[in-house]
CSV table of C-alpha atoms in Angstrom, one decimal:
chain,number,residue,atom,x,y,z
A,1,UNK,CA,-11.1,0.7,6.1
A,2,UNK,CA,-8.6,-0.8,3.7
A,3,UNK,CA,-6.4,2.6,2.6
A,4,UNK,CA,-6.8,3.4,-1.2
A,5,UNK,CA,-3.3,3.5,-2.7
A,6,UNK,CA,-2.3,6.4,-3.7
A,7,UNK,CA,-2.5,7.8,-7.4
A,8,UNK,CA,0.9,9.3,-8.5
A,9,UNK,CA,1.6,11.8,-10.9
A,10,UNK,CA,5.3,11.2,-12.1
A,11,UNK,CA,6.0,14.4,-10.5
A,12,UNK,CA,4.8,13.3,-7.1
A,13,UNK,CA,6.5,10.2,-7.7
A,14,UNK,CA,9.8,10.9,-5.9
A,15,UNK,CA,7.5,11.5,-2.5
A,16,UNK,CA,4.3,10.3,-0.4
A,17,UNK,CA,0.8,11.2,-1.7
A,18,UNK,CA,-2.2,12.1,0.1
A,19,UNK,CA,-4.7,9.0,-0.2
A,20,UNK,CA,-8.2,9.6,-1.7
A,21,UNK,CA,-10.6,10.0,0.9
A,22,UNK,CA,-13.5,10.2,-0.9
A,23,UNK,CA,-14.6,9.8,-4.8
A,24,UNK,CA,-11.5,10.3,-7.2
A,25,UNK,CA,-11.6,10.6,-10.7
A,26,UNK,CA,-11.5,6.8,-12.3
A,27,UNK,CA,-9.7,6.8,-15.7
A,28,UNK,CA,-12.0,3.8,-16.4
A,29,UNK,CA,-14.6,6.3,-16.1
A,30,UNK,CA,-16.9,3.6,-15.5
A,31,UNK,CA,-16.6,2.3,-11.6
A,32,UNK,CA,-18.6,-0.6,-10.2
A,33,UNK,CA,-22.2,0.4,-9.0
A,34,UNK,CA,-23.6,-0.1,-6.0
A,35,UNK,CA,-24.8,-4.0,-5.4
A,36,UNK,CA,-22.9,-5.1,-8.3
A,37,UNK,CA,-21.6,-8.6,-6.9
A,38,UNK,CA,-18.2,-9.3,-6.2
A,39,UNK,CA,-17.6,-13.1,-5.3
A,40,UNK,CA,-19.4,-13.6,-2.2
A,41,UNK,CA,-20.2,-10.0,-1.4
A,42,UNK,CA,-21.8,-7.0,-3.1
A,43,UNK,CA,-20.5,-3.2,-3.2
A,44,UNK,CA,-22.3,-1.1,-1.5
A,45,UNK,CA,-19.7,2.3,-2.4
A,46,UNK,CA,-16.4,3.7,-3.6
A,47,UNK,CA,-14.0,4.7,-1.1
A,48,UNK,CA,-11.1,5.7,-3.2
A,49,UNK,CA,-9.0,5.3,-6.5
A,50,UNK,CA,-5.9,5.0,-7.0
A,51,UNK,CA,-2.8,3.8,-9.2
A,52,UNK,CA,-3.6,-0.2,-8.7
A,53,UNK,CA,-7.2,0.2,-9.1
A,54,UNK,CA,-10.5,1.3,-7.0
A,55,UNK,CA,-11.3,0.2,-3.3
A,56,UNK,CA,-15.2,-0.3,-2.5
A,57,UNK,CA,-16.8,-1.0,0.8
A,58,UNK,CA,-19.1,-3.7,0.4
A,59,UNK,CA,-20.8,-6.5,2.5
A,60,UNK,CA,-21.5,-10.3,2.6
A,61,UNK,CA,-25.3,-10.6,1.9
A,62,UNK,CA,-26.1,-13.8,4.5
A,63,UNK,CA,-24.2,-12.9,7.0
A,64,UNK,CA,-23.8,-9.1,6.9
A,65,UNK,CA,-20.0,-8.7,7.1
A,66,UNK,CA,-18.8,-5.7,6.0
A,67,UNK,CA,-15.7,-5.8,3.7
A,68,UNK,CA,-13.1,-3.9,1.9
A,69,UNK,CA,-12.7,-5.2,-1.6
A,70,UNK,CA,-9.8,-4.1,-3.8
A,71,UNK,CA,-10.3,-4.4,-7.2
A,72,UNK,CA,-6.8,-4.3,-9.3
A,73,UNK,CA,-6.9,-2.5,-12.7
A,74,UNK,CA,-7.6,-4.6,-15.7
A,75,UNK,CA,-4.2,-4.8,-17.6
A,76,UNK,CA,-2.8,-6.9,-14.0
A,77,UNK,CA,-5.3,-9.9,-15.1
A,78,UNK,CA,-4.5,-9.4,-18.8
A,79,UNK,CA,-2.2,-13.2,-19.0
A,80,UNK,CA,-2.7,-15.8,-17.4
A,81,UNK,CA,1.2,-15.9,-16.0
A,82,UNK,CA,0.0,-12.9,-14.3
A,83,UNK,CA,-2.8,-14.7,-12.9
A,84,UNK,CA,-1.2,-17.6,-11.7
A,85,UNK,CA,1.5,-15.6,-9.9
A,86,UNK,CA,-1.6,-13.3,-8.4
A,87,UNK,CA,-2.5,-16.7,-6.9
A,88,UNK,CA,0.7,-17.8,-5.3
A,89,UNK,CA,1.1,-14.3,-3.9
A,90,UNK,CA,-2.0,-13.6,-2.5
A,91,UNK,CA,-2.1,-17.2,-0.2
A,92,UNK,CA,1.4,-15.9,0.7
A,93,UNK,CA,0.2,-12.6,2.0
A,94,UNK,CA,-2.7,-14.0,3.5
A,95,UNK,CA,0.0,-16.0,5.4
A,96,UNK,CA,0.6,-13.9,7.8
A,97,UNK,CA,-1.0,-14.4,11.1
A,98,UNK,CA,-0.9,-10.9,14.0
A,99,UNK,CA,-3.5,-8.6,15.1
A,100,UNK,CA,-2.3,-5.6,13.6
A,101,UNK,CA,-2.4,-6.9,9.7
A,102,UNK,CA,-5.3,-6.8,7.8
A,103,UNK,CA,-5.7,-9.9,6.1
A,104,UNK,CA,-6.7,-10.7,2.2
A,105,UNK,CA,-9.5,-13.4,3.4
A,106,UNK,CA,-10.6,-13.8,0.0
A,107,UNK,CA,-9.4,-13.3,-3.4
A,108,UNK,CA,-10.5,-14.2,-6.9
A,109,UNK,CA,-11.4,-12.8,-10.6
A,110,UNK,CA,-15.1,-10.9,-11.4
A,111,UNK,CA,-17.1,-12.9,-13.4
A,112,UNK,CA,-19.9,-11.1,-14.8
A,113,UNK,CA,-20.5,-9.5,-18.3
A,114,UNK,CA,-19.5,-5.8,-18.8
A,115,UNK,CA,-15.9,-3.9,-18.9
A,116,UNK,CA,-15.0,-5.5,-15.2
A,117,UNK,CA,-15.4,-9.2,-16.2
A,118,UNK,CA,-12.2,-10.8,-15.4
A,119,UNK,CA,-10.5,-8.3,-13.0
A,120,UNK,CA,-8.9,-9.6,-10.0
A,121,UNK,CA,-10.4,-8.3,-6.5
A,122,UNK,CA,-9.3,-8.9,-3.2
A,123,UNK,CA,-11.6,-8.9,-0.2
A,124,UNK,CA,-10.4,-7.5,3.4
A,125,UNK,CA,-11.7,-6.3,6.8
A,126,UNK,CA,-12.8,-3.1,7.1
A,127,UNK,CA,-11.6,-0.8,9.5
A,128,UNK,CA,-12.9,2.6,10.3
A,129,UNK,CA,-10.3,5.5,11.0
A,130,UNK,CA,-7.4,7.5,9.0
A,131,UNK,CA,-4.4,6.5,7.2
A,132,UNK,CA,-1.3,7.8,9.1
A,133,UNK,CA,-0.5,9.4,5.7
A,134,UNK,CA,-3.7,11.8,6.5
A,135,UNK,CA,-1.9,11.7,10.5
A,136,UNK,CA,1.6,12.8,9.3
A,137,UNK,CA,0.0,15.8,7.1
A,138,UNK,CA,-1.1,17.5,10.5
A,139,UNK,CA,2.7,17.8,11.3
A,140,UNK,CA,4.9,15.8,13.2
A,141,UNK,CA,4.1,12.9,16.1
A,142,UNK,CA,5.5,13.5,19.9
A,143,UNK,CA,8.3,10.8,20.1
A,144,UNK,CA,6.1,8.7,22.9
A,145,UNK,CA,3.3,8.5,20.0
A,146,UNK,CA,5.7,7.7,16.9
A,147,UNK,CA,7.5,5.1,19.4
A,148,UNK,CA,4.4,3.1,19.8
A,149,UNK,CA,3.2,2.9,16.0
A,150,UNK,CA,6.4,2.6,14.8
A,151,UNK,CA,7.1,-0.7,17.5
A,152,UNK,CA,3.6,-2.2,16.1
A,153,UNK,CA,4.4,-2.1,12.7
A,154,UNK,CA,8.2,-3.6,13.6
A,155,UNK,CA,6.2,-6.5,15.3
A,156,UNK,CA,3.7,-7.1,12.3
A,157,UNK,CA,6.7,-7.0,10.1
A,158,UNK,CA,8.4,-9.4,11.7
A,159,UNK,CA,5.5,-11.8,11.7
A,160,UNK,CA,5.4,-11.6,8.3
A,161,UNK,CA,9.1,-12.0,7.7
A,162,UNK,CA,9.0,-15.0,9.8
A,163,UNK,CA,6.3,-16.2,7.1
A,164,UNK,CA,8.5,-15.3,4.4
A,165,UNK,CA,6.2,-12.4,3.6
A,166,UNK,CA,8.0,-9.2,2.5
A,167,UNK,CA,5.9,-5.7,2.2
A,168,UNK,CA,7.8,-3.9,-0.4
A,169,UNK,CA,5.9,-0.8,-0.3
A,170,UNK,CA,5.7,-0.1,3.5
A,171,UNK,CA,5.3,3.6,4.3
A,172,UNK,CA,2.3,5.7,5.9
A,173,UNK,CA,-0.5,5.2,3.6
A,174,UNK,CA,-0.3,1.7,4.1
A,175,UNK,CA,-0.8,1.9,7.5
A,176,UNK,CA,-4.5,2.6,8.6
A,177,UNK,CA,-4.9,4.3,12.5
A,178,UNK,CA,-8.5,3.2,13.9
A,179,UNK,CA,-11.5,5.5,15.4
A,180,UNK,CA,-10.7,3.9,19.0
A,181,UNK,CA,-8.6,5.6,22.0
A,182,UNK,CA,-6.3,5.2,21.6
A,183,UNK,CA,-5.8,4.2,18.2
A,184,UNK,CA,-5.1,0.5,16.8
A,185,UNK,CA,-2.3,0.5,14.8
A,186,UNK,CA,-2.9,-1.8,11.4
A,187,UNK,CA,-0.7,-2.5,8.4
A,188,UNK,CA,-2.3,-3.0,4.7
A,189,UNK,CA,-1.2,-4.5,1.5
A,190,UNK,CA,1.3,-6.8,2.5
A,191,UNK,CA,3.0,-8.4,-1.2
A,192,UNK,CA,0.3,-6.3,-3.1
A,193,UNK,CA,3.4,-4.2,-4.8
A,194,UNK,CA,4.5,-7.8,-5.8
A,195,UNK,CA,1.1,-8.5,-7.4
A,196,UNK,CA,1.6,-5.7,-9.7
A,197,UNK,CA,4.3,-6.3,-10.7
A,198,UNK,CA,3.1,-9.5,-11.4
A,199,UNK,CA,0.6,-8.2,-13.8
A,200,UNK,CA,3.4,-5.4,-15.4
A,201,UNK,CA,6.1,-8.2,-16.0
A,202,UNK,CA,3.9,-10.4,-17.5
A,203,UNK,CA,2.6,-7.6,-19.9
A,204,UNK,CA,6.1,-6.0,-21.0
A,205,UNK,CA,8.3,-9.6,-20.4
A,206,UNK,CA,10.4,-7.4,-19.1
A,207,UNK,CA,11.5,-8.2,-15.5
A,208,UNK,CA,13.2,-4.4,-14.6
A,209,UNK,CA,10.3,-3.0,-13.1
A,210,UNK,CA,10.1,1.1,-14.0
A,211,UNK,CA,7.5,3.9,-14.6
A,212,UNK,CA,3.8,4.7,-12.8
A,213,UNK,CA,2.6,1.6,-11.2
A,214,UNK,CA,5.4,-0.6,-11.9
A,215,UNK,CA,7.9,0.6,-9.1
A,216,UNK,CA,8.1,-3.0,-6.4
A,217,UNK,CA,7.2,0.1,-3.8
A,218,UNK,CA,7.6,4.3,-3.7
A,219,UNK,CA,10.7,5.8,-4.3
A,220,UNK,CA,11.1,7.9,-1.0
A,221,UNK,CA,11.0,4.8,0.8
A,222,UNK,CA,12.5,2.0,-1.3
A,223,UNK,CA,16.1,0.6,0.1
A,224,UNK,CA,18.7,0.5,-2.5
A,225,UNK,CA,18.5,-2.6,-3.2
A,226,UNK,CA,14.7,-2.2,-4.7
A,227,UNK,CA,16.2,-0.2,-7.4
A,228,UNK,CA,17.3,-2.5,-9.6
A,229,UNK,CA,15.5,-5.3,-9.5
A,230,UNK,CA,13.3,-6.8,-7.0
A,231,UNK,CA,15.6,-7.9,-4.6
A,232,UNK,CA,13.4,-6.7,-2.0
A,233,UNK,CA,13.9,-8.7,1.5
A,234,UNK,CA,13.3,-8.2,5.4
A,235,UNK,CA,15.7,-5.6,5.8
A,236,UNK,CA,14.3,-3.6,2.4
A,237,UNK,CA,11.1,-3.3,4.7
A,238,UNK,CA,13.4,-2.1,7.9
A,239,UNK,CA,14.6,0.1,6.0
A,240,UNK,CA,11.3,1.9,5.0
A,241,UNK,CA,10.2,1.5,8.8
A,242,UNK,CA,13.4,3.5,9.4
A,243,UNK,CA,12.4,6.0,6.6
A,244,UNK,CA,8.9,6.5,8.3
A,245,UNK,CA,10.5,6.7,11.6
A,246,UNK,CA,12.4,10.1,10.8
A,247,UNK,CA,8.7,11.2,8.9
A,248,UNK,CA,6.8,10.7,12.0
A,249,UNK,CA,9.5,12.8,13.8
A,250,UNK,CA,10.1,15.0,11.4
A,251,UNK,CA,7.0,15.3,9.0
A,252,UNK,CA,9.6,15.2,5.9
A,253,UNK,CA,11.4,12.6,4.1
A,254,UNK,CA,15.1,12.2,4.3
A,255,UNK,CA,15.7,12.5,1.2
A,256,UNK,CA,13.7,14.4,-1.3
A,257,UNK,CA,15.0,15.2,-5.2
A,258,UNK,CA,13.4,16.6,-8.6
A,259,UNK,CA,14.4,13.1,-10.2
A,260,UNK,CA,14.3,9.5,-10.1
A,261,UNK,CA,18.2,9.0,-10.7
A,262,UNK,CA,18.7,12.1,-8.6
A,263,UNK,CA,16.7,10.2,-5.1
A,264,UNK,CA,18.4,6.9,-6.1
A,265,UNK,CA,22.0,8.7,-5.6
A,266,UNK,CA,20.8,9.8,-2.3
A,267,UNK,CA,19.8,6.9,-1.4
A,268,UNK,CA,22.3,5.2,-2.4
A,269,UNK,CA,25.2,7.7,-1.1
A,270,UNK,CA,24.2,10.4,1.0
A,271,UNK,CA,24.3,10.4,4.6
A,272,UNK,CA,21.4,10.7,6.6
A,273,UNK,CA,20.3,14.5,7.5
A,274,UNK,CA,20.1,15.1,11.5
A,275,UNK,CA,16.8,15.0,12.7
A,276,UNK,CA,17.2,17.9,14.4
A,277,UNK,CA,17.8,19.8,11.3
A,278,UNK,CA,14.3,19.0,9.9
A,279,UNK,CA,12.4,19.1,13.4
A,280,UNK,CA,10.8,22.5,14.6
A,281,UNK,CA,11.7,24.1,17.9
A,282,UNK,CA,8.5,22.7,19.2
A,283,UNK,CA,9.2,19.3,18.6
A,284,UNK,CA,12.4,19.2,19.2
């Protein structure tokens, strides 16, 4: 299935979340029923909640597909400059062409009386399986089984890249590990960071990006460069990959701190800790 973002607490901010894998609590406190319609399909239930809105599995009613469909919190479709640039980024996004990416196939606003007229959704394949988040929480991968997701997601990134497609938020909840044997690896939510930010530029006029929901990714993973601003590029998303990399190894972060400016020094400055230092005995 499409992965649920996560839902941060500014205290688990600094770090990866577990994503929902079944009902959270939505702050709407009034989530989508069951065969409401949504474009072309209907919801048939919630998977998950999280900080850019709720995730639903649902299905098309002619043809039976069965779909993911994102629907982004209300406040991102609040102005129509945040509208337009959901457009533009979601046909980028869609752009990319690989077998390991889940595609946005559709995309568009609900329009239906009630408090969810107007919000944008997005529509996607469903997968069945686990987030590697969910993997990475068992402890960490044997190097032969890190090597091989971590070289998939490389190759999906640089089919995107060569679209002129940039993540921004890459890290293990955005990548979804299926029910087969072995597993197919699949990347989510490529530009979706960009969408909200989108929506939370457009709503403050203000184009530094800071706070819950407006970071253009997740701290623990974000190069220095996505700090600032969002100059976020091909080698911001290596750099996550490379972050992940000594997660899957290691099952911690490089760099962990109390505080934002305290993570951004790190990143900025310190040296990288030796994986052997942060790797049991049995994994080592």
């Amino acid at each position: 299935m499409a992965a649920p973002d996560s839902a941060e607490s500014p205290s688990l901010a600094l770090g990866p979340t577990q994503a929902p894998t079944g009902p959270a609590p939505d702050a709407s406190g009034d989530r989508l029923p069951k065969d409401t319609p949504i474009g072309d399909y209907v919801i048939d239930r919630f998977l998950g909640a999280g900080a850019m809105g709720e995730v639903y599995a649902g299905h098309h009613p002619v043809i039976g597909k069965k779909v993911a469909i994102k629907v982004l919190r209300a406040e991102l479709s609040a102005s129509s400059e945040a509208a337009e640039r959901f457009v533009r980024e979601a046909r980028a996004a869609n752009q990319v062409d690989h077998p390991n990416v889940i595609d946005i196939f559709n995309f568009g606003r609900i329009n239906h009386p009630g408090p969810h007229d107007g919000r944008h959704y997005l529509v996607m394949d469903l997968v069945g399986g686990t987030s590697l988040r969910a993997r990475v929480a068992q402890g960490p991968l044997e190097v032969a089984a890190a090597l091989d997701i971590l070289g998939t997601i490389a190759d999906a990134l640089d089919a995107a890249h060569a679209r002129g497609v940039v993540h921004r938020d890459l890290k293990p909840d955005n990548v979804m590990l299926s029910d087969a044997t072995p597993p197919k690896v699949f990347v989510l939510d490529f530009g979706i960071a960009k969408l909200v930010a989108a929506g939370s530029e457009a709503m403050t006029g203000n184009g530094t990006l800071t706070g819950q929901g407006t970071w253009l990714g997740t701290p623990g993973y974000m190069a220095p460069e996505q700090w600032s601003s969002d100059g976020a590029g091909p080698a911001s998303d290596r750099y996550a990959l490379g972050v992940m990399a000594f997660e899957l190894l290691s099952g911690k972060l490089p760099f962990v701190a109390a505080n934002l400016p305290a993570m951004m020094e790190q990143h900025f400055r310190a040296p990288v800790p030796a994986l052997a230092t942060r790797r049991g005995p049995a994994h080592a």
